[in-house]
Coordinates of C-alpha atoms in Angstrom, one line a residue:
Chain C
M292 CA -72.3 29.5 97.7
V293 CA -72.5 27.8 101.3
G294 CA -74.2 29.1 103.9
A295 CA -77.0 30.9 101.3
T296 CA -79.6 30.8 104.3
Y297 CA -77.7 33.5 106.3
A298 CA -80.4 36.2 106.7
L299 CA -78.5 39.0 105.8
A300 CA -79.7 40.0 102.4
H301 CA -82.7 42.0 102.8
K302 CA -85.7 42.9 100.1
L303 CA -86.4 46.4 100.5
Y304 CA -87.7 47.9 97.4
P305 CA -90.3 45.2 96.1
Y306 CA -91.4 45.5 92.4
A307 CA -94.8 47.7 92.6
P308 CA -96.0 49.1 89.1
V309 CA -96.0 53.0 88.8
A310 CA -98.1 55.1 86.1
D311 CA -94.7 55.6 84.3
Q312 CA -95.6 52.0 82.9
A313 CA -99.0 53.3 81.2
A314 CA -98.0 56.4 79.8
D315 CA -98.5 56.8 76.5
V316 CA -95.5 58.9 76.0
A317 CA -92.3 58.3 77.5
V318 CA -92.4 59.9 81.0
H319 CA -89.5 62.5 81.7
H320 CA -86.9 62.5 84.5
P321 CA -84.6 64.9 85.5
V322 CA -81.8 62.5 86.3
I323 CA -82.0 58.4 86.2
I324 CA -79.7 56.4 88.3
I325 CA -79.2 52.6 87.1
G326 CA -78.3 50.5 90.0
G327 CA -79.7 50.7 93.5
G328 CA -75.9 49.3 95.2
P329 CA -74.6 51.7 97.8
I330 CA -72.7 54.5 95.1
G331 CA -76.4 54.7 93.3
V332 CA -78.7 55.0 96.8
A333 CA -75.8 57.8 98.1
T334 CA -76.1 59.4 95.0
G335 CA -80.2 59.4 95.1
I336 CA -80.1 61.0 98.2
D337 CA -77.6 63.3 97.7
L338 CA -79.8 65.1 94.7
A339 CA -83.1 64.7 96.6
Q340 CA -81.6 66.2 99.1
K341 CA -80.9 69.2 97.2
G342 CA -84.0 69.5 95.6
T343 CA -83.0 67.7 92.6
P344 CA -86.0 64.4 91.6
A345 CA -83.8 61.2 91.3
L346 CA -85.1 58.1 90.5
I347 CA -83.3 54.8 91.0
L348 CA -83.9 51.8 89.1
D349 CA -82.6 48.6 90.2
D350 CA -82.5 44.7 88.7
H351 CA -83.5 43.4 91.7
D352 CA -85.5 44.1 94.8
G353 CA -83.2 44.6 97.8
V354 CA -79.8 44.1 98.9
G355 CA -77.5 41.1 97.9
M356 CA -76.0 38.5 99.7
G357 CA -73.1 37.9 101.1
S358 CA -70.7 40.4 103.3
R359 CA -68.8 41.5 100.2
A360 CA -67.3 44.9 101.2
I361 CA -66.6 45.1 104.8
C362 CA -63.7 48.0 105.4
F363 CA -65.7 51.7 105.5
A364 CA -63.4 54.7 105.7
K365 CA -64.2 58.2 107.8
R366 CA -64.5 59.8 104.6
T367 CA -67.5 57.5 103.9
L368 CA -68.7 58.2 107.2
E369 CA -68.6 61.2 107.1
I370 CA -71.0 61.4 103.4
A371 CA -73.1 59.2 105.3
D372 CA -73.5 61.5 108.1
R373 CA -74.3 64.5 105.5
L374 CA -77.1 61.7 104.0
G375 CA -78.5 60.6 107.3
A376 CA -77.1 57.2 107.5
G377 CA -73.8 57.4 109.2
A378 CA -74.7 57.1 112.9
E379 CA -76.3 53.8 112.7
M380 CA -73.0 52.6 110.6
V381 CA -71.0 53.8 113.3
E382 CA -73.1 51.9 116.2
K383 CA -73.6 48.8 114.1
G384 CA -69.6 48.7 112.8
V385 CA -66.6 46.7 114.7
V386 CA -64.1 49.6 115.2
W387 CA -60.4 48.9 114.9
N388 CA -57.4 50.2 115.3
V389 CA -55.1 47.8 115.6
G390 CA -53.2 45.5 113.2
R391 CA -50.3 42.3 113.7
V392 CA -48.3 41.5 110.8
F393 CA -47.0 37.5 110.7
H394 CA -44.7 35.8 108.3
G395 CA -44.3 32.3 108.7
E396 CA -44.3 31.3 112.2
G397 CA -43.6 34.5 113.5
E398 CA -44.9 37.9 114.3
V399 CA -43.2 40.4 112.3
F400 CA -44.7 43.5 114.2
D401 CA -48.2 45.1 115.1
F402 CA -49.0 48.6 114.5
N403 CA -51.8 51.1 115.5
L404 CA -53.4 53.3 113.3
L405 CA -53.4 56.0 116.0
P406 CA -56.7 57.7 114.7
E407 CA -56.3 61.5 115.3
D408 CA -58.5 62.9 117.4
G409 CA -61.5 65.3 117.5
H410 CA -63.1 63.6 114.4
R411 CA -66.4 62.7 115.2
N412 CA -66.1 59.2 112.9
P413 CA -63.2 56.7 113.6
A414 CA -60.9 56.2 111.0
F415 CA -62.5 52.5 109.9
I416 CA -65.3 50.5 110.7
N417 CA -66.1 47.0 109.6
L418 CA -70.0 46.3 108.6
Q419 CA -71.0 43.8 106.5
Q420 CA -71.8 45.8 102.9
P421 CA -75.6 44.5 103.3
Y422 CA -75.8 46.4 106.5
F423 CA -74.2 48.9 104.7
E424 CA -76.7 49.3 101.6
K425 CA -79.7 48.8 104.6
F426 CA -78.7 52.0 106.2
L427 CA -78.4 54.0 103.1
V428 CA -82.1 52.4 102.0
D429 CA -83.3 53.5 105.0
A430 CA -82.2 57.1 104.9
L431 CA -83.4 57.1 101.2
R432 CA -87.0 55.9 103.0
R433 CA -86.2 58.7 105.3
A434 CA -85.9 61.3 102.9
E435 CA -89.0 59.9 100.9
A436 CA -91.3 60.2 103.9
E437 CA -90.0 64.0 104.6
G438 CA -91.3 64.9 100.5
K439 CA -87.7 64.9 99.2
P440 CA -88.3 63.6 95.8
I441 CA -86.4 60.4 95.5
E442 CA -88.1 57.6 94.1
I443 CA -86.6 53.7 94.0
R444 CA -88.3 51.2 91.6
G445 CA -87.3 47.0 92.0
R446 CA -86.8 44.9 89.3
N447 CA -86.8 47.5 86.5
V448 CA -83.9 46.5 84.3
V449 CA -82.3 48.9 81.8
T450 CA -82.3 46.6 78.7
G451 CA -81.4 49.8 76.4
I452 CA -79.7 53.2 76.7
R453 CA -79.5 56.0 73.6
Q454 CA -78.9 59.6 73.9
D455 CA -79.1 62.3 71.8
A456 CA -78.7 66.3 71.8
D457 CA -81.4 66.9 75.0
K458 CA -82.2 63.9 76.5
V459 CA -81.2 60.1 77.5
T460 CA -84.2 57.5 76.5
L461 CA -84.1 54.2 78.6
S462 CA -85.7 50.7 77.6
I463 CA -86.9 48.9 80.7
D464 CA -88.3 45.8 81.7
T465 CA -90.1 44.9 84.4
P466 CA -92.2 41.5 85.3
D467 CA -95.3 43.7 83.7
G468 CA -93.5 44.3 80.8
P469 CA -91.3 46.8 78.9
Y470 CA -91.6 50.7 79.1
T471 CA -89.7 53.6 77.9
L472 CA -88.2 56.6 80.2
T473 CA -86.3 59.4 79.2
A474 CA -84.0 61.7 81.1
D475 CA -81.8 64.7 81.4
Y476 CA -79.1 63.0 82.6
V477 CA -78.0 58.7 84.0
I478 CA -75.7 58.0 86.2
A479 CA -74.7 54.5 86.1
C480 CA -73.9 52.7 89.4
D481 CA -74.5 49.0 87.8
G482 CA -71.3 47.3 89.1
A483 CA -68.2 46.1 87.9
R484 CA -69.7 44.2 85.2
S485 CA -71.9 47.4 84.1
P486 CA -74.6 46.3 81.7
T487 CA -75.0 50.0 80.7
R488 CA -71.2 50.1 80.1
D489 CA -72.0 47.3 77.7
M490 CA -74.7 48.5 75.9
M491 CA -73.2 51.7 75.0
G492 CA -69.8 49.6 73.5
L493 CA -67.4 51.6 76.1
S494 CA -64.2 49.9 77.1
F495 CA -62.7 48.9 80.5
D496 CA -58.9 48.3 80.4
G497 CA -56.5 47.7 83.0
R498 CA -54.2 45.2 84.7
V499 CA -55.4 41.3 85.2
F500 CA -53.9 40.1 88.7
E501 CA -53.4 36.3 88.4
D502 CA -54.7 35.3 91.5
N503 CA -57.2 33.6 93.4
F504 CA -58.6 34.2 96.8
L505 CA -61.0 32.7 99.1
I506 CA -63.4 34.7 101.1
A507 CA -64.7 32.4 104.4
D508 CA -67.2 34.6 106.7
V509 CA -67.3 32.2 110.1
K510 CA -69.8 32.9 112.3
M511 CA -67.7 32.3 116.4
T512 CA -67.9 33.5 119.7
A513 CA -64.0 33.7 119.9
D514 CA -61.6 35.5 121.9
F515 CA -59.9 37.1 119.3
P516 CA -59.2 40.8 120.2
T517 CA -60.6 43.4 117.6
E518 CA -57.9 43.7 115.4
R519 CA -56.6 43.3 111.7
W520 CA -54.2 39.8 111.6
F521 CA -52.2 39.5 108.5
W522 CA -50.2 36.5 107.5
F523 CA -47.6 36.4 104.5
E524 CA -46.4 32.7 103.8
P525 CA -48.6 31.4 106.8
P526 CA -47.7 27.9 108.1
L527 CA -50.6 26.1 107.0
A528 CA -50.9 23.0 104.5
N529 CA -51.6 23.8 101.1
A530 CA -49.4 26.8 101.3
P531 CA -51.9 29.8 101.0
Q532 CA -49.6 32.4 100.1
S533 CA -50.9 35.2 102.8
A534 CA -54.0 35.0 105.2
L535 CA -56.6 37.7 106.7
L536 CA -58.7 37.3 109.7
H537 CA -60.5 40.5 110.2
K538 CA -63.5 40.8 112.5
Q539 CA -67.1 42.2 111.5
P540 CA -70.4 42.5 113.9
D541 CA -72.4 39.7 114.5
D542 CA -69.6 37.8 115.8
V543 CA -68.9 37.4 111.8
W544 CA -65.0 36.7 111.4
R545 CA -63.7 37.6 107.6
I546 CA -60.7 35.1 106.9
D547 CA -59.5 35.4 103.3
F548 CA -56.8 32.8 101.7
Q549 CA -54.3 33.7 99.1
L550 CA -54.8 30.3 97.2
G551 CA -52.5 31.3 93.7
W552 CA -53.4 31.4 90.1
D553 CA -53.9 27.4 89.2
I554 CA -56.5 26.1 91.3
D555 CA -59.6 23.6 91.0
R556 CA -62.2 26.4 91.8
E557 CA -65.2 24.3 92.1
A558 CA -63.1 21.7 94.7
E559 CA -61.7 25.2 96.3
L560 CA -65.3 26.1 97.1
D561 CA -66.3 22.2 98.5
P562 CA -67.5 23.2 102.1
A563 CA -65.4 20.2 103.4
K564 CA -62.3 21.6 102.1
I565 CA -62.8 25.1 103.2
R566 CA -63.7 23.7 106.6
Q567 CA -60.4 21.6 106.3
R568 CA -58.4 25.0 105.9
I569 CA -60.3 27.2 108.0
D570 CA -60.0 24.0 110.9
E571 CA -55.9 24.2 110.9
F572 CA -56.2 27.9 110.8
L573 CA -57.9 28.9 113.7
P574 CA -56.9 27.4 117.4
D575 CA -57.8 23.5 117.8
G576 CA -61.4 23.0 118.8
T577 CA -62.5 26.5 117.6
A578 CA -66.2 26.0 116.8
Y579 CA -67.8 28.1 114.0
E580 CA -70.6 27.9 111.1
L581 CA -69.5 29.3 107.7
V582 CA -71.9 32.0 106.3
W583 CA -70.6 33.3 103.2
T584 CA -68.0 32.0 100.9
S585 CA -66.4 33.3 97.6
I586 CA -63.8 32.7 95.4
Y587 CA -62.6 36.4 93.6
T588 CA -60.3 37.4 91.1
F589 CA -59.9 40.9 90.7
Q590 CA -58.7 43.5 88.2
C591 CA -57.4 46.9 88.8
R592 CA -58.9 48.9 85.6
R593 CA -61.1 52.2 84.8
M594 CA -63.0 53.5 81.7
E595 CA -60.7 56.1 79.8
R596 CA -63.7 58.7 80.5
F597 CA -66.3 58.9 83.5
R598 CA -68.3 60.8 81.5
H599 CA -70.0 60.7 78.3
G600 CA -72.8 62.9 77.1
R601 CA -75.1 62.6 79.2
V602 CA -74.4 59.2 81.1
M603 CA -72.1 59.5 84.0
F604 CA -70.6 56.1 85.6
A605 CA -69.6 55.9 89.1
G606 CA -68.2 53.3 91.4
D607 CA -67.2 50.0 90.1
A608 CA -69.0 50.7 87.2
A609 CA -66.0 53.2 86.3
H610 CA -63.2 52.2 88.0
Q611 CA -62.2 48.7 89.8
V612 CA -59.3 48.1 92.3
S613 CA -57.9 45.0 94.4
P614 CA -59.6 45.0 97.9
F615 CA -56.8 45.2 99.7
G616 CA -56.7 49.1 101.0
A617 CA -60.3 49.0 101.3
R618 CA -60.9 51.4 98.0
G619 CA -63.8 49.9 96.2
A620 CA -66.9 50.7 98.0
N621 CA -65.4 53.9 99.8
S622 CA -63.6 55.7 96.8
G623 CA -67.2 54.8 95.0
I624 CA -68.8 57.1 97.5
Q625 CA -66.8 59.7 97.0
D626 CA -67.9 59.8 93.7
S627 CA -71.2 59.9 94.4
D628 CA -70.3 62.5 96.6
N629 CA -68.3 65.0 93.7
L630 CA -71.2 64.3 91.4
A631 CA -74.7 65.0 92.7
W632 CA -73.9 68.8 94.0
K633 CA -72.5 69.3 90.3
L634 CA -75.2 67.6 88.8
D635 CA -77.9 69.2 90.4
L636 CA -76.3 72.9 89.9
V637 CA -76.3 72.2 86.0
L638 CA -79.7 71.2 86.1
R639 CA -81.1 74.2 88.2
S640 CA -78.8 76.2 85.0
L641 CA -76.7 77.3 88.1
A642 CA -73.6 76.4 86.3
P643 CA -72.6 75.4 82.7
D644 CA -73.0 71.4 81.4
T645 CA -68.9 71.7 81.2
L646 CA -69.0 71.7 85.2
L647 CA -70.1 68.0 84.6
D648 CA -66.7 67.3 82.7
T649 CA -64.6 68.1 86.1
Y650 CA -66.4 65.3 87.6
H651 CA -64.7 62.8 85.3
A652 CA -61.3 65.0 85.9
E653 CA -61.2 64.9 89.6
R654 CA -62.6 61.5 90.5
A655 CA -60.5 59.8 87.5
H656 CA -57.3 61.5 89.1
G657 CA -58.7 60.1 92.3
A658 CA -59.2 56.6 90.4
D659 CA -55.6 56.6 89.5
E660 CA -54.3 57.3 92.7
N661 CA -56.5 54.4 94.1
I662 CA -55.2 52.0 91.4
L663 CA -51.3 52.7 92.1
N664 CA -52.1 52.1 95.6
S665 CA -53.9 48.9 94.9
T666 CA -51.5 47.9 92.3
R667 CA -48.3 48.1 94.5
A668 CA -49.9 46.8 97.9
T669 CA -50.4 43.3 95.4
D670 CA -47.5 43.5 94.0
F671 CA -46.0 43.3 97.3
L672 CA -48.4 40.6 98.6
T673 CA -48.1 38.4 95.1
P674 CA -44.2 39.3 93.8
K675 CA -44.0 38.7 90.4
S676 CA -40.8 37.2 89.6
E677 CA -38.1 35.6 91.8
M678 CA -36.2 38.6 92.8
S679 CA -39.3 40.5 93.8
K680 CA -40.6 37.8 96.2
I681 CA -36.5 37.9 97.4
F682 CA -37.2 41.4 98.0
R683 CA -40.4 41.1 99.7
N684 CA -39.3 38.6 102.5
A685 CA -36.0 40.7 103.1
V686 CA -38.7 43.2 104.2
L687 CA -40.5 41.3 106.2
T688 CA -37.4 39.7 107.8
L689 CA -35.9 43.3 108.8
A690 CA -39.0 44.6 109.7
R691 CA -39.1 41.9 113.0
D692 CA -36.0 44.3 114.2
H693 CA -35.5 47.2 112.2
A694 CA -38.2 49.9 112.5
F695 CA -36.9 51.4 108.7
A696 CA -38.6 47.9 107.0
R697 CA -42.1 48.5 108.8
P698 CA -43.5 51.3 106.2
M699 CA -42.9 48.8 103.0
V700 CA -44.6 46.2 104.5
N701 CA -47.4 46.5 102.0
S702 CA -50.6 44.3 103.0
G703 CA -53.1 47.3 102.0
R704 CA -52.3 51.1 102.1
L705 CA -55.9 52.2 103.7
S706 CA -58.4 54.3 102.1
V707 CA -57.9 57.9 102.4
P708 CA -59.7 60.3 100.2
C709 CA -57.6 62.4 97.5
T710 CA -56.6 65.8 97.0
Y711 CA -57.6 67.4 93.8
D712 CA -54.5 68.9 93.5
G713 CA -53.8 71.2 90.1
L714 CA -57.6 70.6 88.8
P715 CA -59.5 73.3 87.3
L716 CA -62.3 74.1 90.5
N717 CA -59.3 75.2 92.5
T718 CA -58.2 78.9 93.4
P719 CA -54.8 79.0 93.9
D720 CA -53.8 78.7 97.7
A721 CA -53.3 82.2 99.1
L722 CA -53.0 81.4 102.9
T723 CA -49.6 80.5 104.8
G724 CA -51.6 77.7 105.9
P725 CA -51.8 73.7 106.7
A726 CA -50.9 71.9 103.9
R727 CA -53.6 69.0 104.4
T728 CA -56.3 72.0 104.0
R729 CA -54.5 73.6 100.7
P730 CA -57.3 73.9 97.8
G731 CA -58.7 70.8 96.4
S732 CA -58.0 69.0 100.0
P733 CA -61.6 66.9 101.4
C734 CA -62.1 69.3 104.7
P735 CA -60.7 67.2 108.0
D736 CA -63.2 67.3 111.0
A737 CA -62.4 69.3 113.9
P738 CA -63.8 69.6 117.1
L739 CA -65.8 72.7 118.2
A740 CA -66.8 74.1 121.5
D741 CA -69.5 72.1 121.0
G742 CA -70.0 69.4 118.3
F743 CA -68.0 69.1 115.2
L744 CA -67.2 71.1 112.1
L745 CA -68.3 68.7 109.4
D746 CA -71.2 68.7 111.3
R747 CA -71.9 72.4 110.2
L748 CA -71.1 71.9 106.5
P749 CA -74.0 70.9 105.2
G750 CA -74.4 70.1 101.1
C751 CA -73.7 73.7 99.8
F752 CA -70.8 75.8 99.4
T753 CA -69.9 77.7 102.7
L754 CA -67.6 80.6 103.5
L755 CA -65.7 79.2 106.8
A756 CA -64.2 82.0 108.9
L757 CA -62.0 81.2 111.1
D758 CA -61.4 84.8 113.8
T759 CA -62.1 86.9 110.7
D760 CA -65.0 88.9 109.6
P761 CA -65.5 88.2 105.8
P762 CA -68.3 90.2 103.4
D763 CA -71.8 89.9 103.6
I764 CA -72.5 87.4 100.8
T765 CA -75.4 85.1 100.4
E766 CA -75.2 84.0 97.0
V767 CA -73.7 84.6 93.6
G768 CA -75.6 84.1 90.2
G769 CA -78.2 82.1 92.4
I770 CA -75.9 79.8 94.1
P771 CA -76.4 80.3 97.6
I772 CA -73.3 80.6 100.2
R773 CA -73.8 80.5 103.7
T774 CA -71.8 82.0 106.1
L775 CA -69.9 80.1 109.6
R776 CA -68.1 82.4 112.0
L777 CA -66.0 80.7 114.3
H778 CA -64.4 82.9 117.2
G779 CA -63.6 82.3 120.4
A780 CA -63.9 78.9 122.6
D781 CA -65.1 77.3 119.3
L782 CA -61.5 77.8 117.5
T783 CA -59.8 74.8 119.5
D784 CA -56.3 73.9 118.9
A785 CA -57.0 70.9 116.8
L786 CA -59.1 73.0 114.7
R787 CA -56.1 75.6 114.5
D788 CA -53.9 72.9 114.0
R789 CA -55.8 71.6 111.2
Y790 CA -56.9 75.3 109.1
L791 CA -54.7 77.7 111.0
G792 CA -51.5 76.6 111.3
D793 CA -49.1 79.9 112.0
A794 CA -51.8 82.1 110.1
P795 CA -53.6 84.2 112.7
H796 CA -57.1 84.1 111.1
A797 CA -58.5 82.8 107.4
L798 CA -61.3 82.5 105.4
Y799 CA -62.3 79.3 103.6
L800 CA -64.3 78.8 100.5
I801 CA -66.2 75.2 101.1
R802 CA -67.8 73.0 98.3
P803 CA -70.8 71.1 98.8
D804 CA -68.9 67.9 99.0
Q805 CA -66.7 69.3 101.7
H806 CA -63.6 70.4 99.5
V807 CA -61.7 73.6 100.2
A808 CA -62.2 75.7 96.7
A809 CA -60.0 78.5 98.1
R810 CA -58.7 79.9 101.1
W811 CA -57.0 83.4 102.3
P812 CA -56.2 85.6 104.8
N813 CA -59.2 87.3 104.4
A814 CA -61.0 88.3 101.2
D815 CA -63.4 91.0 99.6
A816 CA -66.5 90.1 98.1
A817 CA -65.3 90.5 94.4
T818 CA -62.3 88.2 95.0
I819 CA -64.9 85.4 96.7
T820 CA -67.1 85.6 93.6
T821 CA -64.5 85.0 91.2
A822 CA -63.7 82.0 93.3
L823 CA -67.1 80.7 93.2
S824 CA -67.1 81.0 89.4
T825 CA -64.2 79.1 89.3
A826 CA -65.5 76.3 91.9
T827 CA -68.4 75.9 89.1
G828 CA -66.9 75.8 86.1
Q829 CA -67.9 79.2 85.2
P830 CA -66.0 81.6 82.9
C831 CA -64.5 83.8 85.0
N832 CA -64.0 87.7 83.0
Chain J
M24 CA -25.9 65.9 96.8
Q25 CA -24.5 63.2 94.1
L26 CA -24.0 59.8 93.9
N27 CA -20.2 59.5 94.6
T28 CA -18.8 57.3 92.3
Q29 CA -15.3 57.8 93.2
P30 CA -13.2 55.8 95.6
N31 CA -14.8 56.2 99.0
I32 CA -14.1 52.8 101.3
P33 CA -11.1 53.0 103.2
D34 CA -9.1 49.5 102.4
P35 CA -11.2 48.4 99.6
D36 CA -9.8 44.9 99.5
G37 CA -10.3 44.7 103.1
F38 CA -14.2 45.5 102.5
Y39 CA -14.6 43.2 99.4
D40 CA -13.2 40.6 102.1
E41 CA -15.8 41.0 104.6
L42 CA -18.5 41.1 101.8
L43 CA -17.3 37.7 100.8
A44 CA -16.9 36.5 104.4
A45 CA -20.9 37.2 104.6
H46 CA -21.7 35.0 102.0
Q47 CA -19.3 31.9 103.2
G48 CA -21.2 28.8 103.7
L49 CA -24.5 30.2 102.4
T50 CA -26.8 28.4 99.7
K51 CA -27.4 30.1 96.6
D52 CA -31.0 31.2 98.2
Q53 CA -29.6 32.3 101.6
S54 CA -26.8 34.5 99.8
D55 CA -29.7 36.4 97.7
A56 CA -31.9 37.1 100.4
L57 CA -28.7 38.3 102.4
N58 CA -28.0 40.5 99.1
A59 CA -31.5 41.9 99.5
R60 CA -31.7 42.5 102.9
L61 CA -28.1 44.3 102.5
I62 CA -29.7 46.9 99.7
L63 CA -32.3 47.6 101.6
I64 CA -30.6 48.4 104.6
L65 CA -27.7 50.7 102.6
A66 CA -31.0 52.2 100.8
N67 CA -32.6 53.3 103.9
H68 CA -29.5 54.5 105.2
I69 CA -29.1 56.3 102.2
G70 CA -32.7 57.5 102.4
D71 CA -31.9 60.4 99.4
R72 CA -34.6 59.4 96.2
D73 CA -32.2 61.3 94.2
I74 CA -29.0 59.7 95.0
L75 CA -31.1 56.0 95.1
R76 CA -32.5 56.6 91.6
E77 CA -28.8 57.5 90.6
A78 CA -27.4 54.4 91.9
L79 CA -30.4 52.4 90.2
K80 CA -29.2 53.9 87.1
A81 CA -25.5 53.3 87.7
A82 CA -25.9 49.8 88.4
G83 CA -28.4 49.4 85.6

């Protein structure tokens, strides 16, 4: 690794011995999360905010080096807002909307993401992963200081896992030697090479893409606009098949070269060789320093099941995609968002254990959608046959002059959250309303008279009443329900457009993860109760 | 709508001539690229995914 002195790795949770290690009998925790990366920390905060104790074990004592994931989508920022980390991310991140596509010597076209108005968060920010992780750990520390039941233990390496009918037992190694813990449930967020998956002998199948990508993050005070520039077949020596230039905070720029399959990895990582490539790529005489370099290959694959008894897999441990489209970290955060409320209800005996099966159903659906999009982008970037390359280049040629070809240019379809269409927690749509807010959809943000809608949908079930008066319900079977009534000036045009369409009024039942569970023009208490039972996986009589 | 596989082009010999003329003097690579562009332009004009699927099937 070049530039390993780049001071962006943070030591955040140094090892410290705890009483559990000296206990004679293994201490029991409701939830143990393996892995203190972004997905593990987000899940831990979410559980702790709901009052369910979460213990995170990480095999290191801080945030790893290197920019890695740099592109975080609106849905991720919305979830981070709920966890108390979103504002810092947006403040530090680089917001961008314009992209340019080049082919060979010339520009093909440019595009603007044209983010819809009336959302608190931008469509995307670029932010180095260590910042993203640090802001989440900062939020964890704040939650801890407020007395929320969350703990993270550094240099606690899980070396063994077994489960029986009523618990999971973990063997853990530390600088002071091994100890044992038990848990009701374990969430494995330990990355694409998940040791937990290996220890449990579970497979991780998919498609290998035979291509190498060189990442060079460089620091320079350059006068390029804050845009995403993507080249197909850039006119450079050594003919990389594609190149990407994208801005990050701190005057750091991501440069990415697609090198092909048969390369001499060590030679390509030689700083002199990397500099040679960059010197040719950037305008003459541009001064820069290398801050992080890496060569990566990727696969698109997922576990067959994300739930194995009392062990749930989330993030890269459960599914892996190519980086084109920013669907890795962003989809992992949605896993966390989906799992935390379900686990909380199950641990409180407010929902049956089978609710956790819907974590697999919903997030495997999301993973499949991400893998499909990512695979299609990769097929466009790396044509697999002579004819697919001929078509790819025909699209690029036509896109210069003909608008119809531009939507076919695929340098990564950017991450959007999936709708859980046709899955069992939804109640059939009873409103003639906008398609984008049908049951299963993530709630789009919308402006209110003062502030934004999503800020008013905290992590519990909410009845959103738009110009209608719903029955008074505060709980169903012990599960609390809040009601948010919006009338008058709060019914902004954007809110009407996103939630009412032509309907004069509406009642939405919204899940703790801000997905729509059910919607009606209005509903009586029995109908709402049935929908809530459905949304929490309870048998309805 | 269904894929029309009945004669539909007025003056078929004339069209065939124009198609060949478009490739006149091109290398194999240039011709392949032209064909690909032509397919994409025509496919976009048709637009209807069912008809395009039928066409792919008829050609295969």
